[in-house]
Structure formats: C-alpha cells, structure tokens
XYZ file of C-alpha atoms in Angstrom:
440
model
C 0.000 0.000 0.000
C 3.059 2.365 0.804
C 4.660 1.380 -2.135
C 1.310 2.295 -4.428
C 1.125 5.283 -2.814
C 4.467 6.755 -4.194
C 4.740 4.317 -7.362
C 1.014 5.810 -8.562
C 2.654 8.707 -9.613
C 4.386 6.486 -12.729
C 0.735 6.459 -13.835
C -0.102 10.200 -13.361
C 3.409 10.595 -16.141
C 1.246 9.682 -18.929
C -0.567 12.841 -18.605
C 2.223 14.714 -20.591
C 1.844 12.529 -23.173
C -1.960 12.046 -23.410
C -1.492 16.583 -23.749
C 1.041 16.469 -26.419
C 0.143 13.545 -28.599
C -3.820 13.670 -28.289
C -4.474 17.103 -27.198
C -6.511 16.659 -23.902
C -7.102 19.391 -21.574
C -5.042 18.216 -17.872
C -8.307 17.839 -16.701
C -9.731 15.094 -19.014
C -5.895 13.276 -19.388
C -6.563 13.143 -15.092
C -10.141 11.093 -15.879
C -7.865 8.799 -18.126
C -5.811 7.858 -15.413
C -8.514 7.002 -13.511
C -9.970 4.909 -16.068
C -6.704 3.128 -16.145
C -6.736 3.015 -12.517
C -9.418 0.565 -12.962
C -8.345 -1.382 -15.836
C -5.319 -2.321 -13.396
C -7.712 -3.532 -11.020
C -8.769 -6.144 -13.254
C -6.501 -8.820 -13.561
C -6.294 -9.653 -9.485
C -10.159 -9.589 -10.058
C -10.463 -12.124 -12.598
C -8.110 -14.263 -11.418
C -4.341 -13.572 -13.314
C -1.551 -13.433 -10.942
C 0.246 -10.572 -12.395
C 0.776 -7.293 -11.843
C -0.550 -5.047 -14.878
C 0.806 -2.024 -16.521
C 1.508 -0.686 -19.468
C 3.276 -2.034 -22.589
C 6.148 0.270 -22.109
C 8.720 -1.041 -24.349
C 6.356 -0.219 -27.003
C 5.444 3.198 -26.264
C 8.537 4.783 -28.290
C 6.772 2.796 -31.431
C 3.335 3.958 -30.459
C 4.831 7.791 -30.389
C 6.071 7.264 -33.912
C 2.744 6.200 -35.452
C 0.911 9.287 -33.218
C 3.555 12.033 -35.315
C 1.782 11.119 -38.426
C -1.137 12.772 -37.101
C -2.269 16.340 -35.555
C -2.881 16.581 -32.240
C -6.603 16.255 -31.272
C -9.543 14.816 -32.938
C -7.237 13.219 -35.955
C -4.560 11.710 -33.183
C -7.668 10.376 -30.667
C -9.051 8.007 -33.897
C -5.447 6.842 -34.741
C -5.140 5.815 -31.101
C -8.482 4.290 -30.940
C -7.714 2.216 -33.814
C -4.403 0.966 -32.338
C -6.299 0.214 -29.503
C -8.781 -1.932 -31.014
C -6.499 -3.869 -32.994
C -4.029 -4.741 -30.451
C -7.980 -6.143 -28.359
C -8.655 -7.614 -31.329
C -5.314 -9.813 -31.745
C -5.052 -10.585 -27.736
C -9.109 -11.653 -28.414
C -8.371 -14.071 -30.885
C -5.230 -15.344 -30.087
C -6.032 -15.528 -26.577
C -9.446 -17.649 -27.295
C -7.549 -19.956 -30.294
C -4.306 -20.375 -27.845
C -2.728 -19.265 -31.183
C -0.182 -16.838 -29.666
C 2.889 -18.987 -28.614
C 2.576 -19.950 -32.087
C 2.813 -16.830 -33.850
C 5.126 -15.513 -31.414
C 7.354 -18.655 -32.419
C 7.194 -18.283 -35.826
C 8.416 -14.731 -35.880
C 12.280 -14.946 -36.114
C 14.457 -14.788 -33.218
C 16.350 -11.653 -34.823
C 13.469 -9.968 -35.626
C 11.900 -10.035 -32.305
C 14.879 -9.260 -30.381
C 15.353 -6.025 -32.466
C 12.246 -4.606 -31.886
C 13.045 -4.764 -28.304
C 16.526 -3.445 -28.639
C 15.238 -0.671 -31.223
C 11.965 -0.003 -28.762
C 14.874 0.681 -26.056
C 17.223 2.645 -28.256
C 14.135 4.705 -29.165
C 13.000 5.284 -25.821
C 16.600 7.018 -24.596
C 17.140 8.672 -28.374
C 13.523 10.467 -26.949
C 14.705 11.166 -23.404
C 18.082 12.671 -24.368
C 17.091 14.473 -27.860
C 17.343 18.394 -28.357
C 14.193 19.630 -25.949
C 13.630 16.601 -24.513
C 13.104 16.051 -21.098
C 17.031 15.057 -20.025
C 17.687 18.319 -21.065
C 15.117 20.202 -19.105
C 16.359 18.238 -16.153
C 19.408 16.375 -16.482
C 21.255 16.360 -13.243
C 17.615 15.205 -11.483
C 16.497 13.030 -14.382
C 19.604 11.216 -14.498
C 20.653 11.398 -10.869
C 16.959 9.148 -10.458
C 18.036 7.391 -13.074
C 21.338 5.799 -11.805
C 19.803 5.743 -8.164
C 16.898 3.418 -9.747
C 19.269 1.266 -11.928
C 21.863 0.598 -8.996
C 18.474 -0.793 -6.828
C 17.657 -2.906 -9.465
C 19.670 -3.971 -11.343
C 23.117 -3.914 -9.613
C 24.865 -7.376 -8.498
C 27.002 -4.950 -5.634
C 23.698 -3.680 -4.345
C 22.440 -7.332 -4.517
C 25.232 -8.391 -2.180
C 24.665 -5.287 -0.170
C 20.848 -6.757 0.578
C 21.627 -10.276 2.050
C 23.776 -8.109 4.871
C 21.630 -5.739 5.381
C 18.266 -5.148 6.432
C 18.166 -1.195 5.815
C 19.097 -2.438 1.934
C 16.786 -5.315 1.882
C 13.637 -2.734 2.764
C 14.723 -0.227 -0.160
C 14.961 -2.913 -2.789
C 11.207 -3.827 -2.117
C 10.656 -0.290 -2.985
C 11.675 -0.846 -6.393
C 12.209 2.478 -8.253
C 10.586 4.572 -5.866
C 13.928 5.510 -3.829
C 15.302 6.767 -6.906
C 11.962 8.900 -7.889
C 11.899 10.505 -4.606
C 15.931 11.080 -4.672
C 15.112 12.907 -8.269
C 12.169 14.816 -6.816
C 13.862 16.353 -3.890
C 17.092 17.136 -6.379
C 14.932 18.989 -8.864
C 12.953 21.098 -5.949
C 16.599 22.106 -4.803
C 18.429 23.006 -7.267
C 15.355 24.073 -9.208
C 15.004 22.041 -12.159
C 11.272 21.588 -11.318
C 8.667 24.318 -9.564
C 8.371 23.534 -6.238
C 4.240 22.485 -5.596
C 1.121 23.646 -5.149
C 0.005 21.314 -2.344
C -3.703 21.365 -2.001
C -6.011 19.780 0.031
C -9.221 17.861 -0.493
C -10.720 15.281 -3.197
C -9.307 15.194 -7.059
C -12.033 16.203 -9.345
C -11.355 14.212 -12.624
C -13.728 16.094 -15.421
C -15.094 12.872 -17.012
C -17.406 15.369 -18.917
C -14.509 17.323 -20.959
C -12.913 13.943 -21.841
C -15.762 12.161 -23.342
C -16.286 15.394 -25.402
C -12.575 14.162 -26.738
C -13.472 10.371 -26.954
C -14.730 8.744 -30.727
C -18.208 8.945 -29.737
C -17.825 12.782 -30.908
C -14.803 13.502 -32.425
C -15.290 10.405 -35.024
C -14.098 6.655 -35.410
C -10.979 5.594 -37.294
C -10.890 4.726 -40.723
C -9.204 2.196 -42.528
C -6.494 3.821 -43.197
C -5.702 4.313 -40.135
C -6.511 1.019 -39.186
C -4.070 -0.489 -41.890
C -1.316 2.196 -40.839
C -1.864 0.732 -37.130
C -0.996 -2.785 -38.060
C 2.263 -3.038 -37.477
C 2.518 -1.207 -34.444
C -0.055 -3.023 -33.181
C 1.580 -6.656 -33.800
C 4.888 -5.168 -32.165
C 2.908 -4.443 -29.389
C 1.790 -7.853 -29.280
C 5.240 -9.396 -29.526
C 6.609 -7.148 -26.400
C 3.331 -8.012 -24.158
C 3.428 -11.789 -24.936
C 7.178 -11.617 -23.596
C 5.716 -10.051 -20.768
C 3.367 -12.283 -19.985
C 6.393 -14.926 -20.220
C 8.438 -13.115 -18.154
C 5.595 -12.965 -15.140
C 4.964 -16.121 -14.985
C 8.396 -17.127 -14.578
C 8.185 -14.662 -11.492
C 5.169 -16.515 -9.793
C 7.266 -19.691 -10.436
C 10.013 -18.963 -8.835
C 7.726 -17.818 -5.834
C 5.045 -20.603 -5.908
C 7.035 -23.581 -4.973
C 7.434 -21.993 -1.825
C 3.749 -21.339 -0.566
C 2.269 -24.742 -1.227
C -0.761 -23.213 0.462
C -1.951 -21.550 -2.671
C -2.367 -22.844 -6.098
C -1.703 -20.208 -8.618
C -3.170 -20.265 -12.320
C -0.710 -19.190 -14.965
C -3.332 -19.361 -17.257
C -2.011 -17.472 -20.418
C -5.971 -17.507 -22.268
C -6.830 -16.226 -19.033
C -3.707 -13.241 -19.034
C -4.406 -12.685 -22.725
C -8.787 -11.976 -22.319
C -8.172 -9.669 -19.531
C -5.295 -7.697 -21.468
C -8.195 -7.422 -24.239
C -11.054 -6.426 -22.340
C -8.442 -4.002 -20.423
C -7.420 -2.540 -24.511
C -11.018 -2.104 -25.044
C -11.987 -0.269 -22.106
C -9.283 2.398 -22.943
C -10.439 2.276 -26.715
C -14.116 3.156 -26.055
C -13.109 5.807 -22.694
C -9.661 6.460 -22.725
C -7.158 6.301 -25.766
C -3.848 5.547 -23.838
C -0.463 6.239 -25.808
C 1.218 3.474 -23.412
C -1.560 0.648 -24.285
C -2.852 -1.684 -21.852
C 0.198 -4.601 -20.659
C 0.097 -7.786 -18.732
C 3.026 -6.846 -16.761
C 4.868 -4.367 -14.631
C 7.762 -6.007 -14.054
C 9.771 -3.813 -11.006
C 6.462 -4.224 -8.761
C 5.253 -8.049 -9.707
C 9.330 -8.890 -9.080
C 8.945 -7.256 -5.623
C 5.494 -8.606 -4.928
C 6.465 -12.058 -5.568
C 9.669 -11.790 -3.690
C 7.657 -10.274 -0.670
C 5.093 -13.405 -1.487
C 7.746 -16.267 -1.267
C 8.540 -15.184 2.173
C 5.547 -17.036 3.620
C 1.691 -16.353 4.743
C 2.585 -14.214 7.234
C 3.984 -11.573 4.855
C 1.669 -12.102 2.528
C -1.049 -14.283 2.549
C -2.184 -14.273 -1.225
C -0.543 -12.867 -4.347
C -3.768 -12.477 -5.828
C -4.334 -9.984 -2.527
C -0.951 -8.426 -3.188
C -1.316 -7.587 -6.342
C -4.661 -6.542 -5.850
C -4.192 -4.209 -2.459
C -1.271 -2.514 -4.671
C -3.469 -1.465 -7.367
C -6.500 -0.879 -5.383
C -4.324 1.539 -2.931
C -2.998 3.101 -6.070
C -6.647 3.921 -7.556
C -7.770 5.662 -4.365
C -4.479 7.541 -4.331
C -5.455 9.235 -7.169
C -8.522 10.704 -5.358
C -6.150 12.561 -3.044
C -5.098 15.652 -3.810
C -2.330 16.289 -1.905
C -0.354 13.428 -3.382
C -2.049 14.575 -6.909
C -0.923 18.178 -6.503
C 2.524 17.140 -4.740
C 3.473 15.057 -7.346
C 2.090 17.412 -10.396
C 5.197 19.609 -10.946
C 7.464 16.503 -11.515
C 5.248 14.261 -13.677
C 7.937 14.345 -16.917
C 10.493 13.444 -14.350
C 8.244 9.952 -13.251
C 7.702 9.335 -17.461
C 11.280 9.900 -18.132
C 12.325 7.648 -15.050
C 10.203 4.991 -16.383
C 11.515 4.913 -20.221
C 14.966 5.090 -19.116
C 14.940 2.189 -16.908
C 12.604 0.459 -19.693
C 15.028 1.189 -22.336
C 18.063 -0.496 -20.515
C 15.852 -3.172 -19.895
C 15.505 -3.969 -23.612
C 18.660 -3.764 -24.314
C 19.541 -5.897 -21.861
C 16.788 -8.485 -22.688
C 17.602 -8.575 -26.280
C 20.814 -8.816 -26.445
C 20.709 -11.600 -24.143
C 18.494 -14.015 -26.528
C 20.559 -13.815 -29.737
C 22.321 -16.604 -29.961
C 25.044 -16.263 -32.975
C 26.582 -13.372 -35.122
C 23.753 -13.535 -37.665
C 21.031 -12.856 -35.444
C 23.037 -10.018 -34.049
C 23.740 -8.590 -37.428
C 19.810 -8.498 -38.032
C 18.468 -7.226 -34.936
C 21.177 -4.409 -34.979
C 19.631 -3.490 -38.297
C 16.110 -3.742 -37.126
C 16.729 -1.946 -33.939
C 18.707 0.725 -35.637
C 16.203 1.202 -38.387
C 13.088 0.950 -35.441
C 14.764 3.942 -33.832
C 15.112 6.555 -36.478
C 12.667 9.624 -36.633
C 10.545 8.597 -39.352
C 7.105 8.105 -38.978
C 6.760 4.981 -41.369
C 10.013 3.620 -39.126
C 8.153 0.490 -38.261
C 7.254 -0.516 -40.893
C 10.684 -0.378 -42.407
C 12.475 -2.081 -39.612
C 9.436 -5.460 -40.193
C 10.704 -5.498 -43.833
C 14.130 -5.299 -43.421
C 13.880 -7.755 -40.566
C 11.876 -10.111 -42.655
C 14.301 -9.632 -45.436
C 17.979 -9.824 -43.904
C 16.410 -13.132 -42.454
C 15.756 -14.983 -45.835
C 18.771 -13.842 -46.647
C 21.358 -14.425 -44.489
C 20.094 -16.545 -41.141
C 18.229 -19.388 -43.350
C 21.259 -19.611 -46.014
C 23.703 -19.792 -42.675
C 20.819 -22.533 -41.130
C 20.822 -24.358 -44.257
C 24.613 -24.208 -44.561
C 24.870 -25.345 -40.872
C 22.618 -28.144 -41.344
C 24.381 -29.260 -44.430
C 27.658 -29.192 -42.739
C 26.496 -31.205 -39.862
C 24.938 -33.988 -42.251
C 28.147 -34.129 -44.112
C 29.693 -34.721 -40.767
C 27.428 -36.920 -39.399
C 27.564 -39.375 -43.074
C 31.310 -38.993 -42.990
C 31.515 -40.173 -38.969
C 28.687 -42.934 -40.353
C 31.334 -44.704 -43.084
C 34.369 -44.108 -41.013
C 32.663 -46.595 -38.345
C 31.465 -48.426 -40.966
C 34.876 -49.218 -42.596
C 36.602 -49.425 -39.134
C 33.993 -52.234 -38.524
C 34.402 -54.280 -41.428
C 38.047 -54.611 -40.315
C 37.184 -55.675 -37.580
C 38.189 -53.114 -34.844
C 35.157 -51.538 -33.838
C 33.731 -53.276 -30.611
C 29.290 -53.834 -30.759
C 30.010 -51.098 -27.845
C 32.139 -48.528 -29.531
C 30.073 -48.889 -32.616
C-alpha cells in the first residue's frame, strides 16, 4: 500500500503525453488515469496473478505512429484504432491459444530487435534536443542511476543479504530513486516547487468524453491499416511479458504450497483485451494496456515467497497494490505534490525500460547472424521517421531470408556431411574388424 502510494505517480506521467500527442485538456488526461486506474484492477479480479501495466517497451513505437497525425480529434481516432487492434489480436489469439505460435514463428532476430530498437528509441527520446534530459538532467539522471543501482546492480544485490536497511529499499523498487530525483529537482530548481492542495481530485469525465470517438469520429481504414504493425509489435513485447511474469510466480510458488496459482495465459491474454477495449471506447492511452509491470510483480512475488505471514495471497498483493494506487489518485495532496514533476516519473520509467531492452535482447541472440539483423532492425526501429516500423518489419523479414536461413541451411548441411562422414568411417573401421558392438 506504501509502495502504491508513491509508485502511482508512474501512472499520473502519462498525462504529458496524453497533452502532447492527443491534445486533452489536464483535466480530461486526469479522468484517463482514472480509467486506467481501474483497468489495473482487473486482472487480481479475474483471477491472473500478475501485476498489470503498461506495454512500455512499445510506447517509443506507439509515439512514432501518433507524429503522423495532428494533435486532437485526428490523433484520438489513430489511437483508438491501435487500440482496437491490439484487443482484437489478444481476443483471438487468446481464445484460439494461437499466440505462442505466432510468437514462435516470428524470427528470433526480428523479435529481439524490436526490443533493442523499442529501447534505443526510448533514450534517443529522453536525451534528444528539448527533450526532457535536457530540461532536467542532473535530477532526471541522478533518479536514473539511483533506480538502476536498486535494481539492477549485483554490488547492491550483495549489499541486501547483509543488510536489512538495503533489503527494505529494494522492495521499494524504483521509488527511492523517484523521490531522490524529486527532492534534487525542488533544490536546485530544475522543477517548480508544488502547489500542495487539500481535499478530493475532481477528474472532469465530462470534458474527456467530449474528446473520446463517440464525438470527435471513429478511425478509418487507413488508419486502421497504418496501425498494423505497431499493433503486432505491441503484441510481440506483451506476450514476452506475460512470459516473463509467470516465470516470477514460479520462482515464488514452490514456496507457498498453500496456494495454487493459475498461470493461465488464455486467461492473461482476455483480460489484457477487455483491459485494450476499455481504454479504446473511454480512454485512448499512448502506453496501451500490458500484462506486466515487471519492477512491482518482481517485488510482490519476492515479498510473497517469504511465507503467509507476509503475505497471505498474491492475488491480494497484487490486488491491495493497485486498489491503494486507484484511491491515491482521489487525493489531492499526493495529486498536486506530485504534479510539478510528472515528466520526471515518465522519463524515469523509459529510461529504466530502455536499458531493460537492451539488456533483454541482447541476451536471446544466440550467434553473429542474429546479431547482425536485430542491430539493423533496432537501428532502423529507432530513427525519426514516422513509417520507421514498418521499415524495420521489412528489413527484418528480409535480412532473415537472406542471411540466417542460407547460414541454417549451410549449418545443417555441414552437420549432415559430418554426421555421413563419422557414419562410413565406423562403418569401414567395422568391417576390419576393430570396432567393438560397444564402440560402434
């Protein structure tokens, strides 16, 4: 509950973005959030043992497709229809079980350079010319390395098993290194210092339906077809997500043999869809509705595995977190606290994302080929053209027909080749007469 009362603030960052990309008024992007708020309260409702959030790898991409259109009525229909179509292919594929299959049949190189690209995008963003690093850059990046060392540092790691001031910031996550940057930017004035008021937030529902498709229009199918690809990269990141969760609850479950926990992935992917169409139809939300949040379910599980007494269920975890978070965002003091230093949460969050990318894709290619490919896909993902995904799924599709199925073939061949000339060596060595039944 602590924890989602500081970490809530990660979901207040999309406000920036929901003003710049779509054009809402603070006011309405405020009523999103909430909206949001509930769609996270979902999956501990209906039974999936993960902790939701957005697909945050893929926002970069999602920010591409968005510059193709104005701000405002035009940008809300684009986002509706990426919306939809990402519902629509978590729908079906969730209901056919189809999506380990298509997720397997993309290739290796492909899928690990859309990560590595969706990463490379996301810091190109945060340390561009007017960006927000350069608004704030000793804060921004002062959070930054504070966050990083908690998570992802093997010192820091070491540091925990001795010592139990450690081991109680690490189940804090990122926050330590949010309210580090907050307290740097009030200081040294990177960031206004707040406006701390008192009371009830008052979300205007009203002004953002008057934004929603009901009036400004539906999508058409241009838009839809220009939301394709995005949309199936979305896909691909959120399915690794749901991967990656499960492995979590795991690595906790063996532990609490008083629970049985479902990783039901039909169940993870028809909750993810009804989540996508919630925001379609009341919310348009730039960072799409994702199966995971990976810093908090990490921590929840850990917290989890140390028995009933810390925490009886996970599906109570997970569900207090985002429950506590939803009513913070009725509280205006937090609201108005955290206001001023919204960018700095967003910019937090795609940094850390973007090293995790990296990190994760560059860990699952497995020879110089694949490397070669993703590099090319990631590099061509993260340039500042609007029709950059697109590009990067050809050339990725491409440099693989090319070059990693002639090297596979090749391989292949040569290990035949090896495997017949092995064959009649035994063979000969046996009709001699020194070959053993054994040895043979």
């Amino acid at each position: 509950m602590i924890q989602a009362f500081l970490m809530f603030v990660v979901s207040l960052g999309m406000i920036p973005l929901l003003q710049q990309y779509l054009g809402l008024p603070y006011e309405a992007a405020l009523a999103g959030v909430v909206i949001c708020g509930i769609g996270f309260m979902l999956p501990a409702l209906m039974g999936v043992p993960l902790v939701p959030g957005w697909i945050t790898p893929a926002i970069p991409v999602v920010l591409l497709y968005l510059q193709n259109f104005e701000p405002g009525p035009e940008a809300v229909k684009a986002m509706v229809a990426l919306q939809i179509e990402v519902c629509v292919i978590f729908l079906v594929l969730g209901i056919t079980g189809l999506g380990d299959k298509l997720v397997t049949l993309i290739p290796n190189s492909l899928k690990c350079g859309i990560i590595i690209g969706a990463g490379i995008a996301a810091m190109m963003g945060e340390l561009k010319a007017g960006g927000r690093v350069s608004n704030a850059p000793f804060s921004i990046l002062m959070g930054a390395m504070i966050a990083a060392y908690i998570l992802f540092s093997l010192s820091f790691k070491s540091v925990v098993l001795r010592s139990r001031a450690a081991k109680i910031i690490s189940n804090f996550g990122m926050v330590p290194g949010i309210v580090v940057a907050m307290l740097i930017g009030w200081v040294i004035g990177e960031f206004p210092l707040p406006d701390i008021q008192w009371g009830i937030t008052k979300p205007d529902f009203g002004l953002l339906f008057s934004h929603l498709a009901f009036n400004v229009g539906w999508p058409d199918w241009n838009m839809f077809l220009l939301a394709a690809p995005t949309a199936v990269i979305a896909y691909v990141i959120a399915f690794g997500d749901i991967l990656v969760g499960f492995t979590l609850v795991k690595r906790a479950d063996h532990q609490r043999p008083d629970e049985v926990i479902e990783n039901n992935v039909t169940r993870a992917h028809l909750v993810t869809a009804i989540r996508n169409a919630l925001h379609a139809v009341l919310a348009p939300w730039p960072g799409l509705a994702g199966p995971l949040w990976t810093p908090v379910q990490a921590v929840i599980a850990e917290r989890y595995a140390l028995g009933r007494k810390s925490m009886d269920t996970l599906y109570g975890g997970q569900g207090v977190f985002w429950i506590s978070g939803f009513l913070a965002l009725f509280v205006l003091p937090l609201v108005s606290m955290f206001k001023p230093v919204l960018p700095l949460a967003l910019s937090l969050s795609l940094i850390l994302t973007a090293y995790i990318c990296i990190m994760v894709g560059m860990e699952e290619l497995k020879d110089s080929a694949e490397r070669g490919v993703a590099g090319i896909v990631a590099v061509t993902l993260a340039m500042p053209d609007t029709k950059a995904t697109i590009y990067a799924i050809v050339a990725g599709l491409v440099l693989y027909f090319l070059i990693e199925r002639q090297n596979a073939a090749s391989r292949k061949k040569g290990e035949l080749s090896m495997i017949l000339d092995t064959t009649e060596a035994i063979e000969a060595a046996d009709e001699k007469g020194v070959v053993s039944p054994a040895q043979k």
